Coordinates of C-alpha atoms in Angstrom, one line a residue:
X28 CA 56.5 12.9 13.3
X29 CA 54.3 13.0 10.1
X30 CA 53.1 16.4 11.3
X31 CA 56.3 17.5 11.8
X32 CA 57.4 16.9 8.3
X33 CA 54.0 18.2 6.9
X34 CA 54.7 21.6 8.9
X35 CA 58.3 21.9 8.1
X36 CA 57.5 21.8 3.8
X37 CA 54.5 24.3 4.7
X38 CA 56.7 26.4 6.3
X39 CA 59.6 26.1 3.3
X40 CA 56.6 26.1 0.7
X41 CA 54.9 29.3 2.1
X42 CA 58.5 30.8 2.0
X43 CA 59.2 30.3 -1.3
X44 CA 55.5 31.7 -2.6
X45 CA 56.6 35.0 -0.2
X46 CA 59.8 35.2 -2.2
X47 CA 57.7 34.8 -5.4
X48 CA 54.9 37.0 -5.1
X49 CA 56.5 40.0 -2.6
X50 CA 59.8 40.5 -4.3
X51 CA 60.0 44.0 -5.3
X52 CA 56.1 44.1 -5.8
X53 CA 53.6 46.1 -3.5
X54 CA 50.7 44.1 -1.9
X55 CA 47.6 43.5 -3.9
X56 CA 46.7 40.1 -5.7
X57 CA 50.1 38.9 -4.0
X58 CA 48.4 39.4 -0.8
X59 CA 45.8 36.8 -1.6
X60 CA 47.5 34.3 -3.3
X61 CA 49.9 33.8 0.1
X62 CA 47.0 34.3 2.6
X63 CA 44.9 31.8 0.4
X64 CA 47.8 29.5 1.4
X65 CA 48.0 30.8 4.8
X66 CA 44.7 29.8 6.1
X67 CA 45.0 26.8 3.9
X68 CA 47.8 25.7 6.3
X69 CA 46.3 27.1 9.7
X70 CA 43.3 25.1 9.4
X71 CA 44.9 21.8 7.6
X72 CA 47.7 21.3 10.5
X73 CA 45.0 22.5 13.5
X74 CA 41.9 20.8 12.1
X75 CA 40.4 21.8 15.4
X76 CA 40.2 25.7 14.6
X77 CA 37.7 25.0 11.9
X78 CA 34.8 24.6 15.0
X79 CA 36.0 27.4 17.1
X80 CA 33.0 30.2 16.9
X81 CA 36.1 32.8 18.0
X82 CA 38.0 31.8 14.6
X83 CA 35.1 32.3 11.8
X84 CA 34.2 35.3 13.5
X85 CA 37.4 36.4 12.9
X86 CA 37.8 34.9 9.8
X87 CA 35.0 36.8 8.5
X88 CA 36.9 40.2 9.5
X89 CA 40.5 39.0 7.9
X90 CA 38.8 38.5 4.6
X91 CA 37.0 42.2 4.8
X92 CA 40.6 43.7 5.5
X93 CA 42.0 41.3 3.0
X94 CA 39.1 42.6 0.4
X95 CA 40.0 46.0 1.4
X96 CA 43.8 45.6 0.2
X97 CA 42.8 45.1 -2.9
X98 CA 40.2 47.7 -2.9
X99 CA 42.0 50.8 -1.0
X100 CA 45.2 49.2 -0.5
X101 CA 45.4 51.8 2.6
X102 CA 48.2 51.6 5.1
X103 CA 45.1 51.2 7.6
X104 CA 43.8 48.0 6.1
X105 CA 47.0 46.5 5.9
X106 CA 47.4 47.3 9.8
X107 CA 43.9 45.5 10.4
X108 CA 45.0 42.8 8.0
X109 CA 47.9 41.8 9.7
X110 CA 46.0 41.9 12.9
X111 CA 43.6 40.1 12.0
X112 CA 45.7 37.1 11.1
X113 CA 47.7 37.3 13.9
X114 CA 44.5 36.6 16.5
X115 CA 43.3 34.0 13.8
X116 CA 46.9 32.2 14.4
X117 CA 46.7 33.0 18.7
X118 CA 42.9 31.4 18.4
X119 CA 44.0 28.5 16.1
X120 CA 46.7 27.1 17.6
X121 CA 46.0 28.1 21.2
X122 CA 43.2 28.2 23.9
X123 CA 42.4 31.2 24.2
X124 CA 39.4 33.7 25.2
X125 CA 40.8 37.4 25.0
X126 CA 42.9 38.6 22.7
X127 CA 45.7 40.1 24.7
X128 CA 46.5 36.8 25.5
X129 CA 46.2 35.0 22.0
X130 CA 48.5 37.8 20.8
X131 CA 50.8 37.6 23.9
X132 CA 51.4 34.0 22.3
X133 CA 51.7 34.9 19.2
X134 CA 54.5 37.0 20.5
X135 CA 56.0 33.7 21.8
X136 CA 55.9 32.3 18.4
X137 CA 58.2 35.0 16.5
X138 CA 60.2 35.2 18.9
X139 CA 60.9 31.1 19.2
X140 CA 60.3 30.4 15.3
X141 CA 63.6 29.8 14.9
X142 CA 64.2 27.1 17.9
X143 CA 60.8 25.7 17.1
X144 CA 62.0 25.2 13.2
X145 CA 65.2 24.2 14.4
X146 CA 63.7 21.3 16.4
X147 CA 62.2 19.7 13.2
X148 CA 65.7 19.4 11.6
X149 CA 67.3 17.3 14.7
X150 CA 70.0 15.1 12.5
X151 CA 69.9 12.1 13.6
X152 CA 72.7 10.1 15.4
X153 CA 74.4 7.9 12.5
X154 CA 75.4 4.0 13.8
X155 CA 78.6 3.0 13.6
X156 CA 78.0 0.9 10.6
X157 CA 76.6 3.9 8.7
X158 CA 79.7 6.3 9.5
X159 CA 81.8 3.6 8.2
X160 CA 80.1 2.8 5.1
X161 CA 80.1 6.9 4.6
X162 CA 83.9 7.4 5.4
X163 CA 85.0 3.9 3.2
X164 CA 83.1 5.7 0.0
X165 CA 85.0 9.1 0.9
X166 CA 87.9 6.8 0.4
X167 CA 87.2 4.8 -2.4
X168 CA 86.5 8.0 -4.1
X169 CA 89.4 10.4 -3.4
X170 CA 91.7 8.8 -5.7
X171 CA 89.7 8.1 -9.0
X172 CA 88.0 11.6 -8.7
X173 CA 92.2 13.2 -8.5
X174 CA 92.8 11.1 -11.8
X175 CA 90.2 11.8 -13.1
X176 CA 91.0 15.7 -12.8
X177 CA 94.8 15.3 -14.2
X178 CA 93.8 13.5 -17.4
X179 CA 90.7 16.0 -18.3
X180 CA 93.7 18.5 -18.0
X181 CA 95.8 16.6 -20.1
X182 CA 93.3 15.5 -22.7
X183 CA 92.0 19.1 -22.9
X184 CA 95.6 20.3 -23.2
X185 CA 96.4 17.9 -26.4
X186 CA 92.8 17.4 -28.4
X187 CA 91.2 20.6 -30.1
X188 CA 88.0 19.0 -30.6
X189 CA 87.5 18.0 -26.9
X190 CA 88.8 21.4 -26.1
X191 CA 85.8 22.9 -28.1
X192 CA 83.5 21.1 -26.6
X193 CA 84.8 21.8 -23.1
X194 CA 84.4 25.8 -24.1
X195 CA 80.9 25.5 -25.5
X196 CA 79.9 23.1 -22.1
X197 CA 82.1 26.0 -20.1
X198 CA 80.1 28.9 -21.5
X199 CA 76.7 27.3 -21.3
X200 CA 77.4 26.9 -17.8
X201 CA 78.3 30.1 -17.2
X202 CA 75.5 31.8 -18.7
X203 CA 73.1 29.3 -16.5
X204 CA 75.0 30.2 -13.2
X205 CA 74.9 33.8 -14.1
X206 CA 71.4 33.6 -15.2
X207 CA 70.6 31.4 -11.7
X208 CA 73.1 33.9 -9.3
X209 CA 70.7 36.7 -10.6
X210 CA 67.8 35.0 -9.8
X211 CA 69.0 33.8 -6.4
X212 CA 71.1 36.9 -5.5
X213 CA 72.5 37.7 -1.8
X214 CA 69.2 40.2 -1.0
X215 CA 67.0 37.6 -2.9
X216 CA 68.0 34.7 -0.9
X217 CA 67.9 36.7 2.6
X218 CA 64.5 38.0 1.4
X219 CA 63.7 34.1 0.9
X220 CA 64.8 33.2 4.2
X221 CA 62.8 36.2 5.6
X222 CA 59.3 34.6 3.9
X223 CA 60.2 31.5 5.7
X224 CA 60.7 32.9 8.6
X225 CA 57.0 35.0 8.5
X226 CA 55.7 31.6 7.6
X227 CA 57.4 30.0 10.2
X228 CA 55.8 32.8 12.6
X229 CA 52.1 31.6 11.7
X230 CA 52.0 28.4 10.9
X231 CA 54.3 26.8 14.1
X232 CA 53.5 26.9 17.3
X233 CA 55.6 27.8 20.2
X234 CA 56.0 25.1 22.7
X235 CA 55.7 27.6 25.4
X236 CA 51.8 27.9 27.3
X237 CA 52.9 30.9 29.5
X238 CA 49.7 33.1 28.3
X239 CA 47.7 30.2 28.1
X240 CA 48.3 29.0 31.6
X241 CA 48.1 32.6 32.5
X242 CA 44.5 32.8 31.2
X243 CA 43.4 29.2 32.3
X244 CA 42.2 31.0 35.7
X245 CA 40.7 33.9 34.4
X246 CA 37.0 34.5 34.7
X247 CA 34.7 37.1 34.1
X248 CA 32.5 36.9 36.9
X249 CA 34.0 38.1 40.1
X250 CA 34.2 35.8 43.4
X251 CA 34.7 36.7 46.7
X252 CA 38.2 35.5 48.1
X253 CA 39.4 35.5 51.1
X254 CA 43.0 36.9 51.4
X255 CA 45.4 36.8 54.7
X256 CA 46.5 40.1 55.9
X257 CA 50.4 39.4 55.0
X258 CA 49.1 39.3 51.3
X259 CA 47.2 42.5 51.5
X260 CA 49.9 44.0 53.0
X261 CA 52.1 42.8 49.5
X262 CA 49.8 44.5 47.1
X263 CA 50.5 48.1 45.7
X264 CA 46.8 49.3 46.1
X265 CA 47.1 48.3 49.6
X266 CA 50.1 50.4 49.8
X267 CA 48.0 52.8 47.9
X268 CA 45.3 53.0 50.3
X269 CA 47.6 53.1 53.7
X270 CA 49.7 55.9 52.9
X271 CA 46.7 57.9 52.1
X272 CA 44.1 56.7 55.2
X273 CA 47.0 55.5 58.0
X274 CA 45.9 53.4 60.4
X275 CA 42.5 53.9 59.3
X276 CA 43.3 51.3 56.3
X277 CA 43.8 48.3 59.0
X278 CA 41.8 46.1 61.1
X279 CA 38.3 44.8 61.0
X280 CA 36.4 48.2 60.1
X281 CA 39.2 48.9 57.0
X282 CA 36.5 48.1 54.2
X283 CA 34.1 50.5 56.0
X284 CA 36.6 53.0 56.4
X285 CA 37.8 51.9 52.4
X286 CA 34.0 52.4 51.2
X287 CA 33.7 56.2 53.5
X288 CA 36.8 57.1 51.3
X289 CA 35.3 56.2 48.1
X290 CA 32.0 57.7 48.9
X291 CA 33.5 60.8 49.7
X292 CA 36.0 60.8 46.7
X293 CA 33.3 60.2 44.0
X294 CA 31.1 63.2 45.5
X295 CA 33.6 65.9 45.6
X296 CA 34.9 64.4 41.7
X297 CA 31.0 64.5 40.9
X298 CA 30.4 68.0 41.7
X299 CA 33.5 69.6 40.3
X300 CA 32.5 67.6 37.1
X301 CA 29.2 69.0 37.3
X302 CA 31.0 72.5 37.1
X303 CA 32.6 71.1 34.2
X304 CA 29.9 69.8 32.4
X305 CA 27.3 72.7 32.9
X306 CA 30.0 75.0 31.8
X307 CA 30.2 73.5 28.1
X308 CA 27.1 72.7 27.8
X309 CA 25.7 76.4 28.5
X310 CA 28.7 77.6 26.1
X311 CA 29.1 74.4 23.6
X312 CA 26.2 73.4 23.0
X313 CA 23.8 75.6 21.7
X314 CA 24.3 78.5 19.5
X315 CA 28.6 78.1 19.9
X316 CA 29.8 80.5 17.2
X317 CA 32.8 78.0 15.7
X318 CA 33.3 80.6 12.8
X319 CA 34.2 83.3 14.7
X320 CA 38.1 83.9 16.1
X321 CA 37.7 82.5 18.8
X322 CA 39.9 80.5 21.3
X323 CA 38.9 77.8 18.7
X324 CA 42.5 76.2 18.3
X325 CA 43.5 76.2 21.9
X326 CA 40.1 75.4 22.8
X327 CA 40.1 72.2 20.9
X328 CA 44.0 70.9 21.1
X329 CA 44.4 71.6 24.7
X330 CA 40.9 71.1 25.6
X331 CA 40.0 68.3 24.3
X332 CA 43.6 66.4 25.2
X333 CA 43.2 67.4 28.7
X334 CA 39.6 66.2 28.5
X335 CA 40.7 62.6 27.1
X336 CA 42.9 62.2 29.7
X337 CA 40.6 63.1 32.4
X338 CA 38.0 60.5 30.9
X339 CA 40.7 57.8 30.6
X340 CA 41.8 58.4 34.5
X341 CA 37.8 58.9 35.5
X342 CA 37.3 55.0 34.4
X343 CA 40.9 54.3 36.4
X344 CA 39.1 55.9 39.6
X345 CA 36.1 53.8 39.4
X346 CA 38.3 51.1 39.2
X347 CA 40.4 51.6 42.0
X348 CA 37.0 51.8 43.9
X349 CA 35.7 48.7 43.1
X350 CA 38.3 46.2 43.1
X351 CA 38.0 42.8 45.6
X352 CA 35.8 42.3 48.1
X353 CA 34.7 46.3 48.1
X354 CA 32.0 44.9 45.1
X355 CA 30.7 42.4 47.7
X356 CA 30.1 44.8 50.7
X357 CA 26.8 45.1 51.4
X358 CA 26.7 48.8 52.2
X359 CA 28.0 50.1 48.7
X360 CA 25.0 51.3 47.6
X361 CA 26.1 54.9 47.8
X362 CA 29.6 54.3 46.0
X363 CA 27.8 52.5 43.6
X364 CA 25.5 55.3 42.9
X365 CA 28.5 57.8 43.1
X366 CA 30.4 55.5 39.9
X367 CA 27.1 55.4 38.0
X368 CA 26.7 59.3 38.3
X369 CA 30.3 59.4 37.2
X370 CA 30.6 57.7 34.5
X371 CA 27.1 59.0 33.3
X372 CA 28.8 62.8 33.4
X373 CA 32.0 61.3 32.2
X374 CA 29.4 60.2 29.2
X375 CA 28.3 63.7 29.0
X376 CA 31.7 65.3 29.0
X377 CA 32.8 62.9 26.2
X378 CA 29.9 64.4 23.7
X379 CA 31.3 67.9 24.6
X380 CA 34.7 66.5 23.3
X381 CA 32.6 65.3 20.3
X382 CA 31.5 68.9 19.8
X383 CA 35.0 70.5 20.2
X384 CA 35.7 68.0 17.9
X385 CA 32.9 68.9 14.8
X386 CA 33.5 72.4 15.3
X387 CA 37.5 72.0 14.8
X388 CA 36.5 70.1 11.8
X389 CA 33.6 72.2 10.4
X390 CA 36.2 75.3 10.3
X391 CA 39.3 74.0 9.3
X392 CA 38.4 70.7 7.5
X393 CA 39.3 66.9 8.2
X394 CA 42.9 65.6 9.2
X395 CA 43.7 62.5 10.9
X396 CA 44.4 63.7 14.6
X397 CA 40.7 65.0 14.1
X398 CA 39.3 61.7 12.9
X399 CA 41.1 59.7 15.4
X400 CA 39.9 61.7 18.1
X401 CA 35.7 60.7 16.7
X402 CA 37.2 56.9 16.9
X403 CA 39.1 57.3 20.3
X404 CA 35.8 59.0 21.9
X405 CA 33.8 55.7 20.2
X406 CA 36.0 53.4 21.8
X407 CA 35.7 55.5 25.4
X408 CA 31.9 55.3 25.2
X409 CA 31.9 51.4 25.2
X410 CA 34.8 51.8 27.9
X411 CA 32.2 54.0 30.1
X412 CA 29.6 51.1 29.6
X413 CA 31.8 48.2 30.4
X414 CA 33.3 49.5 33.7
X415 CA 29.2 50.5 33.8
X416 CA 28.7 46.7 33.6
X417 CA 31.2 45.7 35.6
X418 CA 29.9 47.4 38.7
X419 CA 26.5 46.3 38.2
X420 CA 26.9 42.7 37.1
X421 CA 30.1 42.6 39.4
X422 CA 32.6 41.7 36.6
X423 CA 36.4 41.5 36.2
X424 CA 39.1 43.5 35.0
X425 CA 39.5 40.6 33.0
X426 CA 35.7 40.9 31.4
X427 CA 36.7 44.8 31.1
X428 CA 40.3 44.1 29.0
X429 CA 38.5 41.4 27.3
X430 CA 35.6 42.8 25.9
X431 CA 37.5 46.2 25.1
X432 CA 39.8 44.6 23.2
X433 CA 37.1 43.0 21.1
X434 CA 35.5 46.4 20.1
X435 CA 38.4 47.6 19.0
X436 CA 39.5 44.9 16.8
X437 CA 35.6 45.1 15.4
X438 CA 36.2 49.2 14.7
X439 CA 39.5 48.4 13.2
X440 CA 37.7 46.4 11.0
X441 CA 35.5 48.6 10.4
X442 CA 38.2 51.5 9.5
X443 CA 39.6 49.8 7.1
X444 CA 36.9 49.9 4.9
X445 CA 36.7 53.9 4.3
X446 CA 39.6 55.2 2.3
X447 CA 40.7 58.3 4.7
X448 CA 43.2 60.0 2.4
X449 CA 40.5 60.5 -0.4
X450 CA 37.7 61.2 2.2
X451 CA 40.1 63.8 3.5
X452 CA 40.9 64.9 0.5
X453 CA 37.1 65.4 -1.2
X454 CA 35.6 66.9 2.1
X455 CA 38.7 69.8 2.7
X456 CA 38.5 70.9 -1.5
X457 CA 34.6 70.4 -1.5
X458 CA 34.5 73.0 1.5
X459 CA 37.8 75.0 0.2
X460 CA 35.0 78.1 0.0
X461 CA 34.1 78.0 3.7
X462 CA 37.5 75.8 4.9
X463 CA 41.0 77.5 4.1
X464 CA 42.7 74.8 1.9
X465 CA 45.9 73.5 3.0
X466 CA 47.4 72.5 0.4
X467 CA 50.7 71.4 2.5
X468 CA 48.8 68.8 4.4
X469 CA 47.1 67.7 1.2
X470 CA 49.8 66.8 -0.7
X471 CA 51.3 64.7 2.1
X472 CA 48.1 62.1 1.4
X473 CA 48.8 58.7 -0.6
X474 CA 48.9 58.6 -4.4
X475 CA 45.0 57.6 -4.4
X476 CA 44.4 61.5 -4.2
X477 CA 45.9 62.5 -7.3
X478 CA 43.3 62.1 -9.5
X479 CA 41.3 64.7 -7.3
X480 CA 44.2 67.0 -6.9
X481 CA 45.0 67.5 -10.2
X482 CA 41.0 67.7 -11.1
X483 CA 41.4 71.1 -8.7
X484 CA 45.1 72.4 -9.8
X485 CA 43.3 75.7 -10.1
X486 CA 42.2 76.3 -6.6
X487 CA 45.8 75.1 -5.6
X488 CA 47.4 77.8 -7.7
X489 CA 45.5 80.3 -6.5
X490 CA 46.5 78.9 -2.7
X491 CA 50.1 79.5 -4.0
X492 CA 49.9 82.3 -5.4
X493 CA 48.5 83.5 -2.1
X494 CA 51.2 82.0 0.2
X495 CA 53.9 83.1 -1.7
X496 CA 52.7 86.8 -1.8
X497 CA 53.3 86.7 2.2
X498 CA 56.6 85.0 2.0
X499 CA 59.8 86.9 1.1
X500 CA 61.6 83.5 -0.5
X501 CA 60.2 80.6 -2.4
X502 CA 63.2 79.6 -4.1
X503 CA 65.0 76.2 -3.7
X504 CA 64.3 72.6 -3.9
X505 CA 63.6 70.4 -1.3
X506 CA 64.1 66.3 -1.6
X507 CA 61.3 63.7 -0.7
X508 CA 61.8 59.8 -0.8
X509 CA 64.8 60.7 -3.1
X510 CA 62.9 62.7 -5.5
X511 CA 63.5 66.0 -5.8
X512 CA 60.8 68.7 -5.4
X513 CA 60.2 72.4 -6.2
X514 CA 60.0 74.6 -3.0
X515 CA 57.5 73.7 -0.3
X516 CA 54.8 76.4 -1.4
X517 CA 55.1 74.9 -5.2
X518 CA 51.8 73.0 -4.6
X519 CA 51.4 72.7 -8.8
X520 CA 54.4 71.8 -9.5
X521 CA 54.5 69.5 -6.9
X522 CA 51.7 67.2 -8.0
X523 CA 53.0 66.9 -11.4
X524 CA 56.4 65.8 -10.1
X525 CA 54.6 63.3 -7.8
X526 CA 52.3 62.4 -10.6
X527 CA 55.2 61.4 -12.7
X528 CA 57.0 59.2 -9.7
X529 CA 53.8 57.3 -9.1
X530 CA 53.4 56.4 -12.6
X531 CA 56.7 55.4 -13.2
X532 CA 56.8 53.6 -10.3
X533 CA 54.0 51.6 -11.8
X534 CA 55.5 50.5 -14.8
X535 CA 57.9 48.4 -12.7
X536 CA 55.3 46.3 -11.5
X537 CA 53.5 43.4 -12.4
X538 CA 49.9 42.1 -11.8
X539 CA 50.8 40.7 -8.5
X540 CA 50.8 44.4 -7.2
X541 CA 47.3 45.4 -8.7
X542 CA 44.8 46.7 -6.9
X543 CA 41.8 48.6 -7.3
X544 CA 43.1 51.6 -6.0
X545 CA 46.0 51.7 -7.7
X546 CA 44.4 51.2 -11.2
X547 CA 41.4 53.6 -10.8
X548 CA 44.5 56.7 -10.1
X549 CA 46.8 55.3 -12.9
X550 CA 43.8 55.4 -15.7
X551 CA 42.7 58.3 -14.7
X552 CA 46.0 59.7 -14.3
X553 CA 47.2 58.8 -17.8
X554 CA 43.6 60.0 -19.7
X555 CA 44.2 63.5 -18.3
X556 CA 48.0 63.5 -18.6
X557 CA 49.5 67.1 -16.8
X558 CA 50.8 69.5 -19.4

């Protein structure tokens, strides 16, 4: 019960300090002052989190994408800081191994944080004797409190002096409910109830164990199970296999026959890969010409989708191949050798991706489809090396989920400790001899660019000048966020309007919002003012 009380003013606490510190402010110091209090309350109401391993591990990401809030305040490492704490709430107040399932139970608490705050505030069943002490002083009171109201009436009515003093109390009250109805207005009280119900999200837990109980049985080592033929029969792959080998996919020879079909799958996928593969390496990777006109564009956007998807199915293959008792039968080898040679060229086709890739980017500059594609081809690679794994050390697809899921929390991390807009920004004007600058896509980056923008307003007047010599009509203004901007192919004029929003925009907040970012482009900024 004592818990339950200690949780409930947390949760009511840590909904106020939101209120305080998030009210028309962006994040920055705010962000640290409420996750300060956050963890405060994670590890003071489940002492036990404080000696899980998975939780300080995790911990120690949080407070990188925490730092890098107030460093780059990207919309990246607020994505990864809200991640973070998320799996640091699944871990703490759950058992849990993988992520998925810590944040499937997270889940369950936003969506029960209302029933589960609701629980705490049971009223209690009053006795008899206590509803009739209650209703014999709503009695007793009734009448003095009407007389009470007819002679203030009267007195007011015949005495100046109290009269006065009625005014003065009359006005002083008004100026303290006006002053206290425009510090608690309608949005600021439903923007109060919101905090409470964030905090609410993270700091109670759901009374529901579905994931839990739904990982309890989960192991990464495979074991050998015998299953009856009516559940065989139930499962889809089953269903799978028998419409595509018949009859052929029954009886006591079916995981020979299962093993012949997988043999003879992975060959023929092997040596049209090969095809594949000895086709970009003779024209990819030596002495490729990515300068020239080539089929460069379609090359890489159609290419190297295609490709992705063929790398993401290729792992689903070897999959399908070695699920149940197929890993335990002892004349695999070949299969087994087949899935090794496939994912190895599934390896190779993944750095000719990667080249694709580099060449996109060394002639027309960075972007973020481009970058992504560098971290999506990272994250196949340790894909192709746990399914790699899972063959040989005879794993599970829970292993496979779990450890994936891990390396991409880590390279989240990691990502949100570059700043990507100005990275963009200072490789594609750095290069603007050798990469055509588009000046469209660059203005579309955060306000952390400007600085470096307006340091090169030449080169992007000579890009419009250039653009609007092949256009017929430049005329017109176009509307952003409410703000209204001079024709798309204005790029100077542009960057002083948006100069002048984001500096305005600053003025209206207070320290709680400051972040590095933010006051590295605003000094600079205002010591080379646009004229």
């Amino acid at each position: 019960m004592r818990n339950k009380i200690s949780q409930s003013l947390l949760v009511i606490a840590g909904g106020v300090l939101f209120s305080l510190v998030f009210w028309q402010e962006k994040l920055g110091i705010n962000t640290v002052l409420f996750d300060a209090f956050i963890l405060t309350a994670i590890f003071y109401l489940y002492a036990r989190a404080r000696q899980n391993a998975v939780v300080r591990w995790l911990l120690v990401g949080h407070l990188i994408c925490l730092a890098m809030i107030v460093v780059h305040n990207t919309v990246l490492s607020k994505i990864a800081f809200a991640t973070t704490l998320l799996l640091i709430v699944g871990f703490a107040e759950y058992v849990h191994r993988s992520a998925w399932f810590a944040g499937g139970s997270v889940i369950l608490n936003i969506i029960f944080c209302i029933a589960s705050f609701g629980e705490h505030f049971k009223p209690a069943r009053a006795s008899g004797k206590k509803r009739k002490r209650l209703s014999k002083v709503i009695r007793f009171a009734i009448f003095p409190l009407i007389l009470l109201v007819v002679f203030f009436f009267i007195y007011f009515s015949s005495n100046s002096v109290f009269q006065a003093i009625a005014n003065s109390i009359d006005i002083y009250l008004g100026k303290f409910f006006h002053a206290l109805f425009d510090v608690f207005s309608p949005q600021r009280l439903l923007f109060l109830l919101f905090g409470v119900y964030v905090t609410g999200c993270l700091l109670m837990r759901s009374k529901i164990d579905f994931f839990v109980n739904r990982e309890k049985n989960r192991n990464d080592e495979l074991q050998r199970t015998r299953t009856s033929w009516r559940q065989r029969l139930a499962r889809p792959s089953f269903q799978i296999i028998e419409a595509v080998m018949g009859r052929f996919a029954k009886g006591t020879l079916a995981l020979k026959n299962e093993n012949t079909t997988g043999i003879i799958s992975l060959f023929l996928l092997n040596a049209l890969l090969l095809v594949i593969n000895l086709i970009d390496i003779s024209y990819l990777w030596f002495d490729f010409d990515y300068m020239g006109e080539v089929f460069l564009y379609k090359m890489v956007h159609d290419g190297t989708e295609l490709l992705i998807v063929s790398i993401v199915l290729a792992m689903l293959v070897v999959l399908f191949f070695f699920k149940g008792n197929l890993n335990f039968y002892k004349r695999n080898k070949w299969l087994r050798y087949g899935a090794y040679a496939w994912i190895a060229q599934n390896c190779i086709l993944v750095v000719s991706v990667l080249l694709r890739d580099y060449y996109y980017i060394a002639r027309y500059g960075l972007a973020y489809k481009r970058i992504g594609v560098l971290f999506f081809l990272l994250m196949v690679l340790v894909g192709l090396t746990t399914v790699f794994i899972k063959i040989w050390k005879q794993r599970t697809a829970y292993f496979l989920f779990r450890v994936n899921a891990w390396a991409g929390i880590l390279l989240l991390v990691l990502a949100s400790t570059v700043h990507w807009d100005e990275l963009i920004a200072s490789y594609n004007i750095k290069h603007k001899d050798r990469v055509p600058l588009d000046a469209q896509f660059l203005l579309t980056l955060s306000d952390k660019t400007l600085p470096l923008l307006q340091a090169n307003m030449e080169a992007f007047k000579q890009r419009q000048t250039t653009v609007q010599e092949n256009l017929s009509d430049v005329s017109g203004t176009s509307w952003k966020n409410g703000v209204p901007y001079p024709c798309d192919t204005c790029f100077a004029a542009t960057i002083a309007v948006r100069t002048n929003a984001y500096l305005e925009k600053q003025e209206h907040l207070s320290w709680l919002s400051w972040n590095y970012a933010d006051a590295v482009t605003t000094r600079s900024l205002r010591k080379h003012p646009i004229h």
